[in-house]
């Protein structure tokens, strides 16, 4: 049962947004491409890393709102395999900020029964980052509430490639009949194997692209792009994204209920 007062104070503008939502039709899984930290800093004539630092508050707000709304899963894109192309100091600051975040927030995650997860190629990460992640994974392993995944050193194409390699290995070893490989078999070998596919994908900072995020899983996700830069993203922007989601009609390639009920035109009308 959602305690609305924990999500938004009565009488606040956020509360009006919350009250307008249908709480029985929330997405199960929301994925977010957190973008615009650099531009946020630039607007303030600050170094780019200050944008990343400010982004931690948006992460906290988004995790808290998602957990309080009772979502099953939240996945945040924090570092792509392509992000290694950035200046060394920016990359190292990003990982330092991640370690700081985990140190500061781990207790809150556990107290709120939030299960922490990482998706991406962990073996490509530095030892100190790995141990901070391991500690968080271990501490929240018994948590049964929302699954909070952070995509780190993540690439959707690399994830699918890894899954294909694992299928090929099993087939070559004679443990798997290639003819039996179906979509579920592929999905089971992705990092997100036990999670529902994202229903809603949010991207901040206005960019209209996917940037190699969850390519398989977002096949039918609804996409919400907001011009808000990530460090400014707060509960109300999340609630606005949910309202946008609830205005969509998810058809999965079919037709709307209304169109399905349409009386077919008489054959004469078709010929005319
Ligand atoms: C997102 O902000 C953070 C990461 C990709 C790690 P950016 O750093 O990409 O910010 P912009 O796009 O340059 O504004
Ligand atoms: C996507 O943002 C990656 C993350 C949010 C971690 P980028 O800023 O790296 O993406 P592009 O370069 O605009 O596609
Ligand atoms: Mg960017």
Short mmCIF file of C-alpha atoms in Angstrom, two decimals, residues 55-176:
data_model
loop_
_atom_site.label_atom_id
_atom_site.label_comp_id
_atom_site.label_asym_id
_atom_site.label_seq_id
_atom_site.Cartn_x
_atom_site.Cartn_y
_atom_site.Cartn_z
CA UNK A 55 23.73 14.63 -9.93
CA UNK A 56 23.95 12.56 -6.72
CA UNK A 57 21.00 14.48 -5.24
CA UNK A 58 18.88 13.57 -8.28
CA UNK A 59 19.84 9.91 -7.84
CA UNK A 60 18.80 9.99 -4.18
CA UNK A 61 15.48 11.65 -5.00
CA UNK A 62 14.70 9.24 -7.84
CA UNK A 63 15.55 6.11 -5.83
CA UNK A 64 13.47 7.36 -2.90
CA UNK A 65 10.45 8.26 -5.03
CA UNK A 66 10.56 4.97 -6.93
CA UNK A 67 10.79 2.90 -3.75
CA UNK A 68 8.00 4.84 -2.05
CA UNK A 69 5.77 4.36 -5.09
CA UNK A 70 6.41 0.63 -4.77
CA UNK A 71 7.98 0.12 -8.22
CA UNK A 72 9.52 -3.32 -8.71
CA UNK A 73 12.63 -2.04 -10.41
CA UNK A 74 14.62 1.09 -11.18
CA UNK A 75 17.68 0.97 -13.44
CA UNK A 76 19.98 3.98 -13.76
CA UNK A 77 22.55 4.34 -16.55
CA UNK A 78 25.64 5.67 -14.79
CA UNK A 79 28.59 4.79 -17.03
CA UNK A 80 28.66 3.36 -20.53
CA UNK A 81 31.52 1.42 -22.10
CA UNK A 82 31.82 4.42 -24.45
CA UNK A 83 32.32 6.78 -21.48
CA UNK A 84 35.93 5.55 -21.12
CA UNK A 85 36.64 7.95 -24.00
CA UNK A 86 36.27 10.87 -21.58
CA UNK A 87 39.24 12.63 -19.92
CA UNK A 88 40.93 10.44 -17.29
CA UNK A 89 40.20 12.86 -14.44
CA UNK A 90 36.49 12.97 -15.30
CA UNK A 91 36.32 9.16 -15.35
CA UNK A 92 38.12 8.80 -12.03
CA UNK A 93 35.90 11.45 -10.42
CA UNK A 94 32.80 9.59 -11.62
CA UNK A 95 33.96 6.41 -9.89
CA UNK A 96 35.00 8.30 -6.75
CA UNK A 97 31.51 9.81 -6.63
CA UNK A 98 29.99 6.36 -7.03
CA UNK A 99 32.01 5.04 -4.08
CA UNK A 100 30.98 8.08 -2.01
CA UNK A 101 27.35 7.54 -2.93
CA UNK A 102 27.47 3.90 -1.83
CA UNK A 103 29.21 4.76 1.42
CA UNK A 104 26.62 7.42 2.23
CA UNK A 105 23.48 5.69 1.01
CA UNK A 106 23.99 2.02 1.76
CA UNK A 107 22.28 2.19 5.13
CA UNK A 108 19.24 3.92 3.63
CA UNK A 109 19.04 1.28 0.91
CA UNK A 110 19.04 -1.52 3.47
CA UNK A 111 16.56 0.25 5.76
CA UNK A 112 14.20 0.63 2.82
CA UNK A 113 14.57 -3.02 1.78
CA UNK A 114 16.07 -1.97 -1.57
CA UNK A 115 18.06 -4.64 -3.36
CA UNK A 116 21.13 -3.15 -5.05
CA UNK A 117 22.37 -4.60 -8.32
CA UNK A 118 24.93 -3.79 -10.99
CA UNK A 119 24.53 -4.43 -14.69
CA UNK A 120 27.54 -4.22 -16.99
CA UNK A 121 31.00 -5.75 -17.37
CA UNK A 122 32.23 -5.69 -13.79
CA UNK A 123 35.57 -7.22 -14.64
CA UNK A 124 36.51 -4.00 -16.43
CA UNK A 125 36.29 -1.99 -13.21
CA UNK A 126 38.99 -0.94 -10.79
CA UNK A 127 39.54 -3.07 -7.63
CA UNK A 128 38.40 -0.37 -5.20
CA UNK A 129 35.20 0.17 -7.19
CA UNK A 130 34.60 -3.59 -7.28
CA UNK A 131 34.95 -3.91 -3.52
CA UNK A 132 32.59 -0.97 -2.85
CA UNK A 133 30.06 -2.60 -5.19
CA UNK A 134 30.55 -6.04 -3.61
CA UNK A 135 29.90 -4.57 -0.19
CA UNK A 136 26.63 -2.98 -1.38
CA UNK A 137 25.57 -6.15 -3.18
CA UNK A 138 26.22 -8.24 -0.11
CA UNK A 139 24.56 -5.83 2.32
CA UNK A 140 21.32 -5.72 0.30
CA UNK A 141 21.25 -9.34 -0.81
CA UNK A 142 18.39 -10.22 1.56
CA UNK A 143 16.33 -7.14 0.63
CA UNK A 144 12.99 -7.94 -0.92
CA UNK A 145 11.67 -4.50 -1.94
CA UNK A 146 12.57 -2.60 -5.10
CA UNK A 147 15.50 -3.77 -7.22
CA UNK A 148 17.78 -0.80 -7.84
CA UNK A 149 20.25 -1.50 -10.62
CA UNK A 150 23.10 0.72 -11.68
CA UNK A 151 24.43 0.24 -15.20
CA UNK A 152 28.21 0.54 -15.04
CA UNK A 153 30.67 -0.13 -17.80
CA UNK A 154 27.48 -1.07 -19.59
CA UNK A 155 26.79 -1.56 -23.29
CA UNK A 156 23.60 -3.07 -24.66
CA UNK A 157 25.46 -4.56 -27.62
CA UNK A 158 28.13 -6.05 -25.35
CA UNK A 159 25.38 -7.54 -23.17
CA UNK A 160 23.70 -9.21 -26.16
CA UNK A 161 27.09 -10.36 -27.46
CA UNK A 162 27.86 -11.95 -24.06
CA UNK A 163 24.49 -13.71 -24.12
CA UNK A 164 25.11 -15.03 -27.66
CA UNK A 165 28.56 -16.26 -26.63
CA UNK A 166 27.12 -18.10 -23.67
CA UNK A 167 24.46 -19.76 -25.87
CA UNK A 168 27.12 -20.75 -28.43
CA UNK A 169 29.30 -22.24 -25.71
CA UNK A 170 26.43 -24.34 -24.37
CA UNK A 171 25.48 -25.49 -27.88
CA UNK A 172 29.11 -26.41 -28.71
CA UNK A 173 29.31 -28.42 -25.48
CA UNK A 174 26.19 -30.32 -26.52
CA UNK A 175 24.10 -29.03 -23.63
CA UNK A 176 21.79 -26.93 -25.79
#
